């Protein structure tokens, strides 16, 4: 489960930490509130192709990290040499 999403210098977001709780989580807000920016940040940290246009104006780079909990021992993680500490996995991505 995604527990924490940390965003720096993506679009209009200078820095934000979003904590997700067990159960249903919903992103709501008015048009232009930044919901799609959060979704783009999630996609970026999960390896989706991104554009430098995502980098906040005036910033040299953007950074996104995600903490997942309850991650089972997966063969694909072992093959890549990725260890999970007590079922916790940290993914990070910088965009220049």
CSV table of N, CA and C in Angstrom, one decimal:
chain,number,residue,atom,x,y,z
A,1,UNK,N,0.8,-1.2,0.0
A,1,UNK,CA,0.0,0.0,0.0
A,1,UNK,C,0.9,1.2,0.0
A,2,UNK,N,0.5,2.2,-0.8
A,2,UNK,CA,1.2,3.5,-0.8
A,2,UNK,C,0.9,4.2,0.5
A,3,UNK,N,2.0,4.5,1.3
A,3,UNK,CA,1.8,5.2,2.6
A,3,UNK,C,2.1,6.6,2.5
A,4,UNK,N,3.2,7.0,1.8
A,4,UNK,CA,3.6,8.4,1.8
A,4,UNK,C,4.1,8.7,0.4
A,5,UNK,N,3.7,9.9,-0.1
A,5,UNK,CA,4.2,10.4,-1.4
A,5,UNK,C,4.8,11.8,-1.1
A,6,UNK,N,6.1,11.9,-1.4
A,6,UNK,CA,6.8,13.2,-1.2
A,6,UNK,C,7.1,13.8,-2.6
A,7,UNK,N,6.7,15.1,-2.7
A,7,UNK,CA,6.9,15.8,-4.0
A,7,UNK,C,7.7,17.1,-3.8
A,8,UNK,N,8.6,17.3,-4.7
A,8,UNK,CA,9.4,18.5,-4.6
A,8,UNK,C,9.5,19.1,-6.1
A,9,UNK,N,9.2,20.4,-6.2
A,9,UNK,CA,9.4,21.1,-7.5
A,9,UNK,C,8.8,20.4,-8.7
A,10,UNK,N,7.5,20.0,-8.6
A,10,UNK,CA,6.8,19.5,-9.7
A,10,UNK,C,5.6,20.5,-10.0
A,11,UNK,N,5.6,21.0,-11.2
A,11,UNK,CA,4.6,22.0,-11.6
A,11,UNK,C,4.5,23.1,-10.6
A,12,UNK,N,3.4,23.4,-10.0
A,12,UNK,CA,3.2,24.5,-9.0
A,12,UNK,C,3.5,24.1,-7.6
A,13,UNK,N,3.8,22.8,-7.4
A,13,UNK,CA,4.1,22.3,-6.0
A,13,UNK,C,5.6,22.5,-5.7
A,14,UNK,N,5.9,23.3,-4.7
A,14,UNK,CA,7.3,23.5,-4.3
A,14,UNK,C,7.7,22.3,-3.4
A,15,UNK,N,6.8,21.9,-2.4
A,15,UNK,CA,7.1,20.7,-1.6
A,15,UNK,C,5.8,20.3,-0.9
A,16,UNK,N,5.6,19.0,-1.0
A,16,UNK,CA,4.4,18.4,-0.4
A,16,UNK,C,4.6,17.0,0.1
A,17,UNK,N,4.0,16.7,1.2
A,17,UNK,CA,4.0,15.3,1.7
A,17,UNK,C,2.5,14.9,1.8
A,18,UNK,N,2.2,13.8,1.1
A,18,UNK,CA,0.8,13.3,1.2
A,18,UNK,C,0.8,11.9,1.8
A,19,UNK,N,0.1,11.8,2.9
A,19,UNK,CA,0.0,10.6,3.7
A,19,UNK,C,-1.3,9.9,3.4
A,20,UNK,N,-1.1,8.6,3.0
A,20,UNK,CA,-2.3,7.8,2.7
A,20,UNK,C,-2.6,6.8,3.8
A,21,UNK,N,-3.8,6.6,4.1
A,21,UNK,CA,-4.2,5.7,5.2
A,21,UNK,C,-4.8,4.4,4.7
A,22,UNK,N,-4.9,3.4,5.5
A,22,UNK,CA,-5.6,2.2,5.1
A,22,UNK,C,-7.0,2.5,4.7
A,23,UNK,N,-7.5,1.7,3.7
A,23,UNK,CA,-8.8,1.9,3.2
A,23,UNK,C,-8.9,2.8,2.0
A,24,UNK,N,-10.0,3.5,1.8
A,24,UNK,CA,-10.2,4.3,0.6
A,24,UNK,C,-9.6,5.7,0.8
A,25,UNK,N,-8.9,6.1,-0.1
A,25,UNK,CA,-8.3,7.5,-0.1
A,25,UNK,C,-8.8,8.2,-1.4
A,26,UNK,N,-9.2,9.4,-1.3
A,26,UNK,CA,-9.7,10.1,-2.5
A,26,UNK,C,-9.0,11.5,-2.6
A,27,UNK,N,-8.7,11.8,-3.8
A,27,UNK,CA,-8.1,13.2,-4.1
A,27,UNK,C,-9.3,14.0,-4.6
A,28,UNK,N,-9.6,15.1,-3.9
A,28,UNK,CA,-10.7,15.9,-4.3
A,28,UNK,C,-10.3,17.4,-4.3
A,29,UNK,N,-11.0,18.2,-5.0
A,29,UNK,CA,-10.7,19.6,-5.1
A,29,UNK,C,-11.3,20.3,-6.3
A,30,UNK,N,-11.2,21.6,-6.3
A,30,UNK,CA,-11.7,22.3,-7.4
A,30,UNK,C,-10.8,22.1,-8.6
A,31,UNK,N,-11.3,22.5,-9.8
A,31,UNK,CA,-10.5,22.5,-11.0
A,31,UNK,C,-9.3,23.4,-10.8
A,32,UNK,N,-8.1,22.9,-11.1
A,32,UNK,CA,-6.8,23.6,-10.9
A,32,UNK,C,-6.2,23.5,-9.5
A,33,UNK,N,-6.8,22.6,-8.7
A,33,UNK,CA,-6.3,22.4,-7.3
A,33,UNK,C,-5.0,21.6,-7.3
A,34,UNK,N,-4.7,20.9,-8.4
A,34,UNK,CA,-3.4,20.1,-8.4
A,34,UNK,C,-3.6,18.6,-8.3
A,35,UNK,N,-4.8,18.1,-8.5
A,35,UNK,CA,-5.0,16.7,-8.4
A,35,UNK,C,-4.2,15.9,-9.5
A,36,UNK,N,-4.3,16.4,-10.7
A,36,UNK,CA,-3.5,15.7,-11.8
A,36,UNK,C,-2.0,15.8,-11.6
A,37,UNK,N,-1.5,16.8,-10.9
A,37,UNK,CA,-0.1,17.0,-10.7
A,37,UNK,C,0.3,15.8,-9.7
A,38,UNK,N,-0.5,15.5,-8.7
A,38,UNK,CA,-0.2,14.4,-7.8
A,38,UNK,C,-0.2,13.1,-8.5
A,39,UNK,N,-1.2,12.9,-9.4
A,39,UNK,CA,-1.2,11.7,-10.3
A,39,UNK,C,0.0,11.6,-11.1
A,40,UNK,N,0.4,12.7,-11.8
A,40,UNK,CA,1.7,12.7,-12.6
A,40,UNK,C,2.9,12.4,-11.7
A,41,UNK,N,3.0,12.9,-10.5
A,41,UNK,CA,4.1,12.6,-9.6
A,41,UNK,C,4.1,11.1,-9.3
A,42,UNK,N,2.9,10.5,-9.0
A,42,UNK,CA,2.9,9.1,-8.8
A,42,UNK,C,3.4,8.3,-10.0
A,43,UNK,N,2.9,8.7,-11.2
A,43,UNK,CA,3.4,8.0,-12.4
A,43,UNK,C,4.9,8.1,-12.6
A,44,UNK,N,5.4,9.3,-12.2
A,44,UNK,CA,6.9,9.5,-12.4
A,44,UNK,C,7.7,8.6,-11.5
A,45,UNK,N,7.3,8.5,-10.2
A,45,UNK,CA,8.0,7.6,-9.3
A,45,UNK,C,7.9,6.2,-9.6
A,46,UNK,N,6.8,5.8,-10.3
A,46,UNK,CA,6.6,4.4,-10.7
A,46,UNK,C,7.2,4.1,-12.0
A,47,UNK,N,7.9,5.0,-12.6
A,47,UNK,CA,8.7,4.7,-13.8
A,47,UNK,C,8.1,5.2,-15.1
A,48,UNK,N,7.0,5.8,-15.0
A,48,UNK,CA,6.3,6.3,-16.2
A,48,UNK,C,7.2,7.4,-16.9
A,49,UNK,N,7.1,7.4,-18.2
A,49,UNK,CA,7.8,8.4,-19.0
A,49,UNK,C,7.3,9.8,-18.6
A,50,UNK,N,8.3,10.7,-18.3
A,50,UNK,CA,7.9,12.1,-17.9
A,50,UNK,C,8.6,13.1,-18.8
A,51,UNK,N,8.2,14.3,-18.7
A,51,UNK,CA,8.7,15.4,-19.4
A,51,UNK,C,9.4,16.4,-18.5
A,52,UNK,N,10.4,17.1,-19.0
A,52,UNK,CA,11.0,18.2,-18.2
A,52,UNK,C,10.1,19.3,-17.9
A,53,UNK,N,9.0,19.3,-18.6
A,53,UNK,CA,8.0,20.4,-18.4
A,53,UNK,C,7.4,20.2,-17.0
A,54,UNK,N,7.5,19.0,-16.4
A,54,UNK,CA,7.0,18.8,-15.0
A,54,UNK,C,7.8,19.6,-14.0
A,55,UNK,N,9.0,19.9,-14.3
A,55,UNK,CA,9.9,20.6,-13.3
A,55,UNK,C,9.3,22.1,-13.1
A,56,UNK,N,9.2,22.4,-11.9
A,56,UNK,CA,8.7,23.7,-11.4
A,56,UNK,C,9.6,24.8,-12.0
A,57,UNK,N,9.0,25.9,-12.5
A,57,UNK,CA,9.7,27.0,-13.1
A,57,UNK,C,10.7,27.6,-12.1
A,58,UNK,N,11.9,27.7,-12.6
A,58,UNK,CA,13.0,28.2,-11.7
A,58,UNK,C,13.8,27.2,-11.0
A,59,UNK,N,13.3,25.9,-11.0
A,59,UNK,CA,14.0,24.9,-10.3
A,59,UNK,C,14.9,24.1,-11.2
A,60,UNK,N,16.0,23.6,-10.7
A,60,UNK,CA,17.0,22.8,-11.5
A,60,UNK,C,16.5,21.4,-11.7
A,61,UNK,N,15.8,20.8,-10.7
A,61,UNK,CA,15.3,19.5,-10.8
A,61,UNK,C,14.1,19.3,-10.0
A,62,UNK,N,13.4,18.2,-10.2
A,62,UNK,CA,12.3,17.8,-9.4
A,62,UNK,C,12.6,16.5,-8.7
A,63,UNK,N,11.9,16.2,-7.6
A,63,UNK,CA,12.1,14.9,-6.9
A,63,UNK,C,10.8,14.4,-6.4
A,64,UNK,N,10.7,13.1,-6.5
A,64,UNK,CA,9.5,12.4,-6.0
A,64,UNK,C,9.9,11.1,-5.3
A,65,UNK,N,9.3,10.9,-4.1
A,65,UNK,CA,9.6,9.6,-3.5
A,65,UNK,C,8.3,9.0,-3.0
A,66,UNK,N,8.2,7.7,-2.9
A,66,UNK,CA,7.0,7.0,-2.4
A,66,UNK,C,7.5,5.9,-1.5
A,67,UNK,N,6.8,5.8,-0.4
A,67,UNK,CA,7.0,4.7,0.6
A,67,UNK,C,5.8,3.7,0.5
A,68,UNK,N,6.1,2.5,0.2
A,68,UNK,CA,5.1,1.4,0.2
A,68,UNK,C,5.3,0.5,1.3
A,69,UNK,N,4.2,0.1,2.0
A,69,UNK,CA,4.3,-0.8,3.1
A,69,UNK,C,3.5,-2.1,2.7
A,70,UNK,N,3.8,-3.2,3.5
A,70,UNK,CA,3.2,-4.4,3.2
A,70,UNK,C,3.6,-5.1,1.9
A,71,UNK,N,4.8,-4.8,1.4
A,71,UNK,CA,5.3,-5.3,0.2
A,71,UNK,C,5.7,-6.7,0.4
A,72,UNK,N,5.1,-7.7,-0.3
A,72,UNK,CA,5.6,-9.1,-0.1
A,72,UNK,C,6.9,-9.3,-0.8
A,73,UNK,N,7.6,-10.4,-0.4
A,73,UNK,CA,8.8,-10.8,-1.1
A,73,UNK,C,8.5,-11.2,-2.5
A,74,UNK,N,8.9,-10.4,-3.5
A,74,UNK,CA,8.6,-10.7,-4.9
A,74,UNK,C,9.9,-11.1,-5.6
A,75,UNK,N,9.8,-12.1,-6.5
A,75,UNK,CA,10.9,-12.5,-7.2
A,75,UNK,C,11.6,-11.4,-8.0
A,76,UNK,N,10.7,-10.6,-8.6
A,76,UNK,CA,11.3,-9.5,-9.5
A,76,UNK,C,12.1,-8.5,-8.7
A,77,UNK,N,11.8,-8.3,-7.4
A,77,UNK,CA,12.6,-7.4,-6.6
A,77,UNK,C,13.9,-8.1,-6.2
A,78,UNK,N,13.9,-9.4,-5.9
A,78,UNK,CA,15.1,-10.2,-5.7
A,78,UNK,C,16.0,-10.2,-6.9
A,79,UNK,N,15.5,-10.4,-8.1
A,79,UNK,CA,16.3,-10.4,-9.3
A,79,UNK,C,17.0,-9.1,-9.5
A,80,UNK,N,16.3,-8.0,-9.1
A,80,UNK,CA,16.9,-6.7,-9.3
A,80,UNK,C,17.8,-6.3,-8.2
A,81,UNK,N,17.9,-7.1,-7.1
A,81,UNK,CA,18.8,-6.8,-6.0
A,81,UNK,C,18.1,-5.8,-5.1
A,82,UNK,N,16.8,-5.7,-5.1
A,82,UNK,CA,16.1,-4.7,-4.3
A,82,UNK,C,15.6,-5.4,-3.0
A,83,UNK,N,16.0,-4.9,-1.9
A,83,UNK,CA,15.6,-5.5,-0.6
A,83,UNK,C,14.4,-4.6,0.0
A,84,UNK,N,13.5,-5.3,0.6
A,84,UNK,CA,12.5,-4.7,1.4
A,84,UNK,C,12.7,-4.9,2.9
A,85,UNK,N,12.7,-3.8,3.6
A,85,UNK,CA,12.9,-3.8,5.0
A,85,UNK,C,11.6,-4.0,5.7
A,86,UNK,N,11.3,-5.2,6.2
A,86,UNK,CA,10.1,-5.5,6.9
A,86,UNK,C,8.9,-5.1,6.0
A,87,UNK,N,9.0,-5.5,4.8
A,87,UNK,CA,7.9,-5.2,3.9
A,87,UNK,C,7.7,-3.8,3.4
A,88,UNK,N,8.7,-2.9,3.7
A,88,UNK,CA,8.7,-1.5,3.3
A,88,UNK,C,9.6,-1.3,2.1
A,89,UNK,N,9.1,-0.5,1.1
A,89,UNK,CA,9.9,-0.3,-0.1
A,89,UNK,C,9.8,1.2,-0.4
A,90,UNK,N,11.0,1.8,-0.6
A,90,UNK,CA,11.1,3.2,-0.9
A,90,UNK,C,11.6,3.4,-2.4
A,91,UNK,N,10.8,4.1,-3.2
A,91,UNK,CA,11.1,4.4,-4.6
A,91,UNK,C,11.3,5.9,-4.7
A,92,UNK,N,12.4,6.3,-5.4
A,92,UNK,CA,12.7,7.7,-5.6
A,92,UNK,C,13.0,8.0,-7.0
A,93,UNK,N,12.7,9.2,-7.5
A,93,UNK,CA,13.1,9.6,-8.8
A,93,UNK,C,13.4,11.1,-8.8
A,94,UNK,N,14.5,11.4,-9.5
A,94,UNK,CA,14.8,12.8,-9.8
A,94,UNK,C,14.7,13.1,-11.3
A,95,UNK,N,14.2,14.2,-11.6
A,95,UNK,CA,14.0,14.6,-13.0
A,95,UNK,C,14.8,15.9,-13.2
A,96,UNK,N,15.7,15.9,-14.2
A,96,UNK,CA,16.5,17.1,-14.5
A,96,UNK,C,16.1,17.7,-15.8
